[in-house]
mmCIF file of C-alpha atoms and ligand atoms in Angstrom:
data_model
loop_
_atom_site.group_PDB
_atom_site.id
_atom_site.type_symbol
_atom_site.label_atom_id
_atom_site.label_comp_id
_atom_site.label_asym_id
_atom_site.label_seq_id
_atom_site.Cartn_x
_atom_site.Cartn_y
_atom_site.Cartn_z
ATOM 1 C CA MET O 1 0.093 -0.069 -0.130
ATOM 2 C CA ARG O 2 2.301 2.885 -1.234
ATOM 3 C CA LEU O 3 -0.357 5.462 -1.297
ATOM 4 C CA ALA O 4 -2.178 4.617 2.013
ATOM 5 C CA GLY O 5 -3.754 7.938 3.449
ATOM 6 C CA ARG O 6 -3.359 10.001 0.368
ATOM 7 C CA THR O 7 -6.088 11.513 -1.654
ATOM 8 C CA ALA O 8 -6.201 11.468 -5.421
ATOM 9 C CA ILE O 9 -8.158 13.452 -8.106
ATOM 10 C CA VAL O 10 -8.212 11.428 -11.668
ATOM 11 C CA THR O 11 -9.513 13.805 -14.463
ATOM 12 C CA GLY O 12 -11.261 11.721 -17.029
ATOM 13 C CA GLY O 13 -11.246 8.707 -14.746
ATOM 14 C CA ALA O 14 -14.664 7.240 -15.879
ATOM 15 C CA LYS O 15 -13.500 5.562 -19.015
ATOM 16 C CA GLY O 16 -10.710 4.329 -21.093
ATOM 17 C CA ILE O 17 -7.132 4.684 -19.473
ATOM 18 C CA GLY O 18 -8.169 6.828 -16.614
ATOM 19 C CA LYS O 19 -10.545 4.123 -15.260
ATOM 20 C CA HIS O 20 -7.456 1.859 -14.803
ATOM 21 C CA TYR O 21 -5.535 4.550 -12.951
ATOM 22 C CA CYS O 22 -8.498 5.076 -10.451
ATOM 23 C CA HIS O 23 -8.322 1.375 -9.659
ATOM 24 C CA ALA O 24 -4.571 1.305 -9.677
ATOM 25 C CA LEU O 25 -4.665 4.143 -7.156
ATOM 26 C CA ALA O 26 -7.208 2.839 -4.769
ATOM 27 C CA ALA O 27 -5.350 -0.675 -4.857
ATOM 28 C CA GLU O 28 -2.374 1.170 -3.558
ATOM 29 C CA GLY O 29 -4.537 2.581 -0.570
ATOM 30 C CA ALA O 30 -5.531 6.188 -2.044
ATOM 31 C CA GLU O 31 -8.923 7.977 -1.625
ATOM 32 C CA VAL O 32 -10.149 8.482 -5.263
ATOM 33 C CA MET O 33 -12.286 11.143 -6.551
ATOM 34 C CA VAL O 34 -13.210 9.909 -10.293
ATOM 35 C CA ALA O 35 -13.772 13.193 -12.357
ATOM 36 C CA ASP O 36 -15.105 13.155 -15.741
ATOM 37 C CA ILE O 37 -17.530 14.753 -18.102
ATOM 38 C CA ALA O 38 -18.826 11.075 -18.478
ATOM 39 C CA ASP O 39 -20.558 9.660 -15.383
ATOM 40 C CA GLY O 40 -17.946 7.858 -13.019
ATOM 41 C CA ARG O 41 -20.373 6.452 -10.585
ATOM 42 C CA GLU O 42 -20.061 2.809 -11.852
ATOM 43 C CA VAL O 43 -16.219 3.145 -11.385
ATOM 44 C CA ALA O 44 -16.564 4.684 -8.131
ATOM 45 C CA ALA O 45 -19.082 1.711 -7.302
ATOM 46 C CA GLU O 46 -16.409 -0.874 -8.315
ATOM 47 C CA ILE O 47 -13.677 0.565 -6.139
ATOM 48 C CA ALA O 48 -16.150 1.018 -3.224
ATOM 49 C CA ALA O 49 -16.967 -2.699 -3.384
ATOM 50 C CA LYS O 50 -13.251 -3.714 -3.189
ATOM 51 C CA THR O 51 -11.934 -0.874 -0.795
ATOM 52 C CA GLY O 52 -14.976 0.578 1.205
ATOM 53 C CA ARG O 53 -17.530 3.213 0.554
ATOM 54 C CA ASN O 54 -15.273 5.919 1.952
ATOM 55 C CA SER O 55 -12.587 5.380 -0.231
ATOM 56 C CA THR O 56 -14.027 6.960 -3.503
ATOM 57 C CA ASP O 57 -16.620 9.407 -4.805
ATOM 58 C CA SER O 58 -17.395 10.634 -8.336
ATOM 59 C CA MET O 59 -18.369 13.728 -9.923
ATOM 60 C CA ILE O 60 -19.402 14.863 -13.480
ATOM 61 C CA PHE O 61 -17.591 18.006 -14.565
ATOM 62 C CA ASP O 62 -15.852 19.695 -17.651
ATOM 63 C CA VAL O 63 -12.256 20.199 -17.030
ATOM 64 C CA SER O 64 -12.217 23.143 -19.591
ATOM 65 C CA ASP O 65 -14.601 25.042 -17.385
ATOM 66 C CA GLU O 66 -12.911 27.027 -14.446
ATOM 67 C CA ALA O 67 -16.000 27.278 -12.270
ATOM 68 C CA GLN O 68 -16.469 23.386 -12.562
ATOM 69 C CA CYS O 69 -12.859 22.818 -11.893
ATOM 70 C CA LYS O 70 -13.249 24.978 -8.684
ATOM 71 C CA ALA O 71 -16.305 23.038 -7.771
ATOM 72 C CA LEU O 72 -14.438 19.571 -8.103
ATOM 73 C CA VAL O 73 -11.650 21.027 -5.827
ATOM 74 C CA ALA O 74 -14.387 22.117 -3.194
ATOM 75 C CA LYS O 75 -16.242 18.650 -3.492
ATOM 76 C CA THR O 76 -12.968 16.778 -2.835
ATOM 77 C CA LEU O 77 -11.745 18.701 -0.059
ATOM 78 C CA GLU O 78 -15.292 18.613 1.441
ATOM 79 C CA ARG O 79 -15.263 14.770 1.105
ATOM 80 C CA PHE O 80 -11.772 13.759 1.929
ATOM 81 C CA GLY O 81 -10.200 16.899 3.570
ATOM 82 C CA LYS O 82 -7.026 17.136 1.381
ATOM 83 C CA ILE O 83 -5.751 16.406 -2.147
ATOM 84 C CA ASP O 84 -2.428 14.906 -2.294
ATOM 85 C CA ILE O 85 -2.275 13.748 -5.934
ATOM 86 C CA LEU O 86 -3.760 15.170 -9.202
ATOM 87 C CA ILE O 87 -3.773 13.137 -12.276
ATOM 88 C CA ASN O 88 -4.339 15.309 -15.316
ATOM 89 C CA ASN O 89 -5.821 12.758 -17.540
ATOM 90 C CA ALA O 90 -9.007 14.254 -19.118
ATOM 91 C CA ALA O 91 -8.489 15.028 -22.816
ATOM 92 C CA LEU O 92 -9.962 15.170 -26.040
ATOM 93 C CA TYR O 93 -8.625 12.077 -27.662
ATOM 94 C CA ALA O 94 -10.735 8.849 -28.547
ATOM 95 C CA PRO O 95 -13.527 10.676 -30.505
ATOM 96 C CA LEU O 96 -11.002 13.122 -31.997
ATOM 97 C CA PRO O 97 -10.975 13.253 -36.113
ATOM 98 C CA THR O 98 -7.747 12.855 -37.836
ATOM 99 C CA LEU O 99 -7.601 16.160 -40.255
ATOM 100 C CA LYS O 100 -5.045 17.864 -42.112
ATOM 101 C CA VAL O 101 -3.886 21.196 -40.581
ATOM 102 C CA THR O 102 -5.403 22.981 -43.495
ATOM 103 C CA ASP O 103 -9.062 21.325 -42.751
ATOM 104 C CA ILE O 104 -9.225 22.134 -38.776
ATOM 105 C CA ASP O 105 -11.915 24.448 -38.102
ATOM 106 C CA VAL O 106 -10.789 27.090 -35.440
ATOM 107 C CA GLU O 107 -13.662 25.990 -33.194
ATOM 108 C CA LEU O 108 -12.587 22.350 -33.085
ATOM 109 C CA TRP O 109 -9.100 23.809 -32.446
ATOM 110 C CA ASN O 110 -10.025 25.870 -29.741
ATOM 111 C CA GLN O 111 -11.893 23.045 -28.128
ATOM 112 C CA VAL O 112 -8.850 20.741 -28.069
ATOM 113 C CA MET O 113 -6.848 23.622 -26.707
ATOM 114 C CA GLY O 114 -9.566 24.114 -23.976
ATOM 115 C CA ILE O 115 -9.890 20.682 -22.792
ATOM 116 C CA ASN O 116 -6.165 19.397 -23.410
ATOM 117 C CA ILE O 117 -3.878 22.258 -21.955
ATOM 118 C CA ARG O 118 -6.451 24.627 -20.450
ATOM 119 C CA GLY O 119 -7.913 21.814 -18.580
ATOM 120 C CA PRO O 120 -4.617 20.621 -16.845
ATOM 121 C CA PHE O 121 -3.721 24.615 -16.240
ATOM 122 C CA LEU O 122 -7.167 25.008 -14.357
ATOM 123 C CA MET O 123 -6.828 22.121 -12.289
ATOM 124 C CA VAL O 124 -3.451 22.900 -11.319
ATOM 125 C CA LYS O 125 -4.451 26.520 -10.608
ATOM 126 C CA HIS O 126 -6.960 25.251 -8.241
ATOM 127 C CA THR O 127 -5.446 22.097 -6.578
ATOM 128 C CA ALA O 128 -1.915 23.575 -6.145
ATOM 129 C CA PRO O 129 -2.771 26.118 -3.352
ATOM 130 C CA HIS O 130 -4.045 23.342 -1.065
ATOM 131 C CA MET O 131 -1.064 21.186 -1.993
ATOM 132 C CA ILE O 132 1.285 24.153 -1.002
ATOM 133 C CA ALA O 133 -0.333 24.595 2.436
ATOM 134 C CA ARG O 134 0.345 21.189 3.266
ATOM 135 C CA LYS O 135 3.894 21.326 1.628
ATOM 136 C CA TYR O 136 3.133 17.966 -0.414
ATOM 137 C CA GLY O 137 1.958 17.068 -3.685
ATOM 138 C CA LYS O 138 2.163 14.952 -6.747
ATOM 139 C CA ILE O 139 0.861 15.943 -10.143
ATOM 140 C CA VAL O 140 0.994 13.838 -13.077
ATOM 141 C CA ASN O 141 0.156 15.350 -16.451
ATOM 142 C CA ILE O 142 -0.759 12.765 -19.290
ATOM 143 C CA GLY O 143 1.236 13.723 -22.256
ATOM 144 C CA SER O 144 1.816 11.691 -25.284
ATOM 145 C CA GLY O 145 4.370 10.029 -27.362
ATOM 146 C CA THR O 146 3.273 11.735 -30.449
ATOM 147 C CA VAL O 147 4.954 14.897 -29.196
ATOM 148 C CA ALA O 148 8.309 13.443 -29.579
ATOM 149 C CA ARG O 149 7.785 12.059 -33.180
ATOM 150 C CA GLY O 150 5.045 14.481 -34.378
ATOM 151 C CA ILE O 151 2.538 12.449 -36.366
ATOM 152 C CA PRO O 152 0.423 13.898 -39.579
ATOM 153 C CA GLU O 153 -3.138 14.822 -39.542
ATOM 154 C CA PHE O 154 -3.230 15.307 -35.606
ATOM 155 C CA SER O 155 -1.559 18.527 -35.357
ATOM 156 C CA HIS O 156 -4.406 19.819 -32.879
ATOM 157 C CA TYR O 157 -3.851 16.947 -30.560
ATOM 158 C CA VAL O 158 0.092 16.856 -30.777
ATOM 159 C CA THR O 159 0.075 20.517 -30.231
ATOM 160 C CA SER O 160 -1.835 20.233 -27.306
ATOM 161 C CA LYS O 161 0.147 17.500 -25.670
ATOM 162 C CA GLY O 162 3.429 19.492 -26.370
ATOM 163 C CA ALA O 163 2.062 22.270 -24.391
ATOM 164 C CA VAL O 164 1.375 19.764 -21.534
ATOM 165 C CA THR O 165 5.042 18.751 -21.564
ATOM 166 C CA ALA O 166 6.082 22.272 -21.632
ATOM 167 C CA PHE O 167 3.436 23.249 -18.809
ATOM 168 C CA THR O 168 4.921 20.402 -16.604
ATOM 169 C CA ARG O 169 8.606 21.751 -16.896
ATOM 170 C CA ALA O 170 7.511 25.410 -16.102
ATOM 171 C CA VAL O 171 5.354 24.682 -13.258
ATOM 172 C CA SER O 172 7.753 22.173 -11.817
ATOM 173 C CA ARG O 173 9.818 25.118 -11.479
ATOM 174 C CA GLU O 174 7.337 26.971 -9.164
ATOM 175 C CA LEU O 175 6.092 24.267 -7.241
ATOM 176 C CA GLY O 176 9.267 22.395 -6.443
ATOM 177 C CA GLU O 177 10.127 24.588 -3.375
ATOM 178 C CA HIS O 178 6.453 23.687 -1.975
ATOM 179 C CA GLY O 179 7.420 20.133 -1.960
ATOM 180 C CA ILE O 180 5.290 19.447 -4.982
ATOM 181 C CA CYS O 181 6.535 17.052 -7.894
ATOM 182 C CA VAL O 182 5.092 17.739 -11.439
ATOM 183 C CA ASN O 183 5.849 15.223 -14.029
ATOM 184 C CA THR O 184 4.509 14.118 -17.399
ATOM 185 C CA LEU O 185 3.668 10.482 -18.220
ATOM 186 C CA ALA O 186 3.733 10.055 -21.927
ATOM 187 C CA PRO O 187 2.045 6.835 -23.033
ATOM 188 C CA GLY O 188 2.658 5.362 -26.689
ATOM 189 C CA TYR O 189 -0.605 4.109 -28.672
ATOM 190 C CA THR O 190 -2.416 2.377 -26.018
ATOM 191 C CA LEU O 191 -5.321 -0.071 -26.622
ATOM 192 C CA SER O 192 -7.918 1.709 -24.300
ATOM 193 C CA ASP O 193 -11.403 0.440 -24.679
ATOM 194 C CA THR O 194 -12.667 4.083 -25.879
ATOM 195 C CA GLY O 195 -9.583 4.343 -28.214
ATOM 196 C CA LEU O 196 -10.539 0.806 -29.874
ATOM 197 C CA THR O 197 -13.904 2.403 -30.706
ATOM 198 C CA ASN O 198 -11.951 4.711 -33.309
ATOM 199 C CA THR O 199 -11.492 2.625 -36.156
ATOM 200 C CA VAL O 200 -9.566 5.372 -38.126
ATOM 201 C CA HIS O 201 -6.877 5.699 -35.143
ATOM 202 C CA VAL O 202 -6.772 1.904 -35.101
ATOM 203 C CA GLU O 203 -6.215 1.391 -38.711
ATOM 204 C CA LYS O 204 -3.630 4.101 -38.810
ATOM 205 C CA SER O 205 -1.685 3.560 -35.665
ATOM 206 C CA ARG O 206 -1.839 0.132 -34.460
ATOM 207 C CA ALA O 207 0.645 -1.905 -36.600
ATOM 208 C CA GLY O 208 2.951 1.056 -37.157
ATOM 209 C CA ALA O 209 3.135 1.569 -33.459
ATOM 210 C CA ILE O 210 4.264 -2.107 -32.778
ATOM 211 C CA GLN O 211 6.913 -1.874 -35.498
ATOM 212 C CA ARG O 212 8.629 1.478 -34.202
ATOM 213 C CA ARG O 213 8.742 -0.280 -30.556
ATOM 214 C CA ALA O 214 11.790 -1.861 -29.247
ATOM 215 C CA ILE O 215 9.357 -4.190 -27.423
ATOM 216 C CA LYS O 216 7.125 -5.524 -30.425
ATOM 217 C CA ARG O 217 3.595 -5.786 -29.081
ATOM 218 C CA ASP O 218 0.508 -3.719 -28.491
ATOM 219 C CA GLU O 219 0.530 -1.551 -25.391
ATOM 220 C CA TYR O 220 -2.409 -1.689 -22.890
ATOM 221 C CA PRO O 221 -3.509 0.570 -20.056
ATOM 222 C CA GLU O 222 -2.041 -1.974 -17.549
ATOM 223 C CA ASP O 223 1.654 -1.224 -18.965
ATOM 224 C CA LEU O 224 1.258 2.363 -17.723
ATOM 225 C CA LEU O 225 0.116 1.736 -14.094
ATOM 226 C CA GLY O 226 3.558 0.840 -12.502
ATOM 227 C CA THR O 227 4.782 4.285 -13.674
ATOM 228 C CA LEU O 228 1.808 6.060 -12.463
ATOM 229 C CA ILE O 229 2.027 4.638 -9.179
ATOM 230 C CA PHE O 230 5.838 5.470 -8.937
ATOM 231 C CA LEU O 231 5.288 9.081 -10.023
ATOM 232 C CA CYS O 232 2.539 9.351 -7.023
ATOM 233 C CA SER O 233 4.798 7.611 -4.429
ATOM 234 C CA LYS O 234 7.645 8.663 -2.242
ATOM 235 C CA ASP O 235 9.941 6.622 -4.582
ATOM 236 C CA SER O 236 10.078 9.720 -6.971
ATOM 237 C CA ASP O 237 10.173 12.475 -4.498
ATOM 238 C CA PHE O 238 13.234 13.824 -5.987
ATOM 239 C CA MET O 239 11.932 13.666 -9.541
ATOM 240 C CA THR O 240 10.110 16.614 -11.207
ATOM 241 C CA GLY O 241 9.700 18.403 -14.527
ATOM 242 C CA GLN O 242 10.514 15.273 -16.268
ATOM 243 C CA VAL O 243 8.797 13.047 -18.943
ATOM 244 C CA LEU O 244 8.495 9.546 -18.361
ATOM 245 C CA ALA O 245 7.875 7.680 -21.991
ATOM 246 C CA VAL O 246 5.960 4.345 -21.261
ATOM 247 C CA ASP O 247 5.810 3.111 -25.040
ATOM 248 C CA GLY O 248 7.697 0.036 -25.293
ATOM 249 C CA GLY O 249 10.845 1.967 -26.497
ATOM 250 C CA THR O 250 9.587 4.081 -29.403
ATOM 251 C CA ASN O 251 10.785 7.473 -28.311
ATOM 252 C CA ASN O 252 13.866 8.616 -26.314
ATOM 253 C CA THR O 253 12.798 11.457 -24.643
HETATM 254 N N1 NAD V 301 -4.986 5.813 -26.016
HETATM 255 C C1 NAD V 301 -3.709 6.245 -26.390
HETATM 256 O O1 NAD V 301 -3.186 5.659 -27.347
HETATM 257 C C2 NAD V 301 -3.134 7.476 -25.838
HETATM 258 C C3 NAD V 301 -1.738 7.559 -26.108
HETATM 259 C C4 NAD V 301 -1.144 8.793 -25.592
HETATM 260 C C5 NAD V 301 -1.929 9.581 -24.498
HETATM 261 N N2 NAD V 301 -2.889 9.200 -24.253
HETATM 262 C C6 NAD V 301 -3.708 10.184 -23.344
HETATM 263 O O2 NAD V 301 -4.250 9.339 -22.479
HETATM 264 C C7 NAD V 301 -5.624 9.888 -21.667
HETATM 265 C C8 NAD V 301 -6.658 8.981 -21.617
HETATM 266 O O3 NAD V 301 -6.583 8.442 -23.087
HETATM 267 P P1 NAD V 301 -7.966 7.294 -23.354
HETATM 268 O O4 NAD V 301 -7.255 6.489 -24.478
HETATM 269 O O5 NAD V 301 -8.292 6.853 -22.274
HETATM 270 O O6 NAD V 301 -8.824 8.106 -24.334
HETATM 271 P P2 NAD V 301 -10.315 8.922 -23.721
HETATM 272 O O7 NAD V 301 -10.499 9.903 -25.058
HETATM 273 O O8 NAD V 301 -11.289 7.864 -23.770
HETATM 274 O O9 NAD V 301 -9.955 9.492 -22.591
HETATM 275 C C9 NAD V 301 -10.197 10.871 -22.132
HETATM 276 C C10 NAD V 301 -11.100 10.886 -20.780
HETATM 277 O O10 NAD V 301 -11.391 12.321 -20.775
HETATM 278 C C11 NAD V 301 -12.857 12.522 -20.327
HETATM 279 N N3 NAD V 301 -13.085 13.824 -20.875
HETATM 280 C C12 NAD V 301 -13.287 14.254 -22.256
HETATM 281 N N4 NAD V 301 -13.487 15.527 -22.281
HETATM 282 C C13 NAD V 301 -13.746 15.950 -21.120
HETATM 283 C C14 NAD V 301 -14.011 17.167 -20.391
HETATM 284 N N5 NAD V 301 -14.109 18.325 -20.970
HETATM 285 N N6 NAD V 301 -13.959 17.228 -18.922
HETATM 286 C C15 NAD V 301 -13.620 16.260 -18.408
HETATM 287 N N7 NAD V 301 -13.328 14.864 -18.953
HETATM 288 C C16 NAD V 301 -13.371 14.843 -20.028
HETATM 289 C C17 NAD V 301 -13.384 11.179 -21.473
HETATM 290 O O11 NAD V 301 -14.776 11.248 -21.062
HETATM 291 C C18 NAD V 301 -12.581 10.166 -21.190
HETATM 292 O O12 NAD V 301 -12.956 9.550 -19.755
HETATM 293 C C19 NAD V 301 -5.546 11.178 -22.799
HETATM 294 O O13 NAD V 301 -4.971 12.233 -21.991
HETATM 295 C C20 NAD V 301 -5.027 11.005 -23.788
HETATM 296 O O14 NAD V 301 -4.667 12.097 -24.407
HETATM 297 C C21 NAD V 301 -3.752 8.206 -24.766
#
């Protein structure tokens, strides 16, 4: 139980990879707030069945909206009394269409930026004051292996995740003196249940991803959990501002 007594918020925790993050954090003893624009009650109920009703809760919220981020932080503090861990996982990814840069509407571009980078900024803005007051915190921003390579017809997404990496580095410089570590976990192409529903992504990415890896197989959400828990535990207390690529050896970041 490496996270016993810790409280975590997981944005985008109701589905896809985020659901696995919620279960992994709870299995290590953390209290988990499942926060998502989708309903996370089922995930919270599954966790509660294993680790007790008081170990988890869920809230529907939109990470791109400041008032809703503030409300999420307030509810988490009311429910659990503190926030030790923030996993900035919510993003517009699985349903996102691949488009040439010349075909991306400004509205879609702004939506991707609003969720994928304004979202993590808003969550840090409203969570960090509570971590600073307690002189402790672990913030894990979920980036992407696409940033190191650049991929075509996905410039909205790749740009937003590049910003996540830069945001991590900048913010780590401000929060380090308060005992807060801020790192990026960068998955490779991962077979999440939500991602698999986008057949265009699967056709364009799956085979090539395996071919580019040193370890030649598909990546699953379970492959990310050891690194996630490491970044949330005291084992990584002297690491901040870093990108940890978990991609079977595709990128050397
Ligand atoms: N699956 C991959 O291949 C892969 C690779 C690299 C990085 N990632 C990143 O990992 C994370 C999870 O990816 P996934 O595969 O589970 O895809 P996903 O698209 O299912 O995950 C995104 C989650 O965020 C939630 N969400 C979307 N908009 C939101 C909003 N406005 N407010 C709150 N929540 C919102 C979704 O409901 C979903 O639960 C994302 O940050 C994604 O960019 C995924």
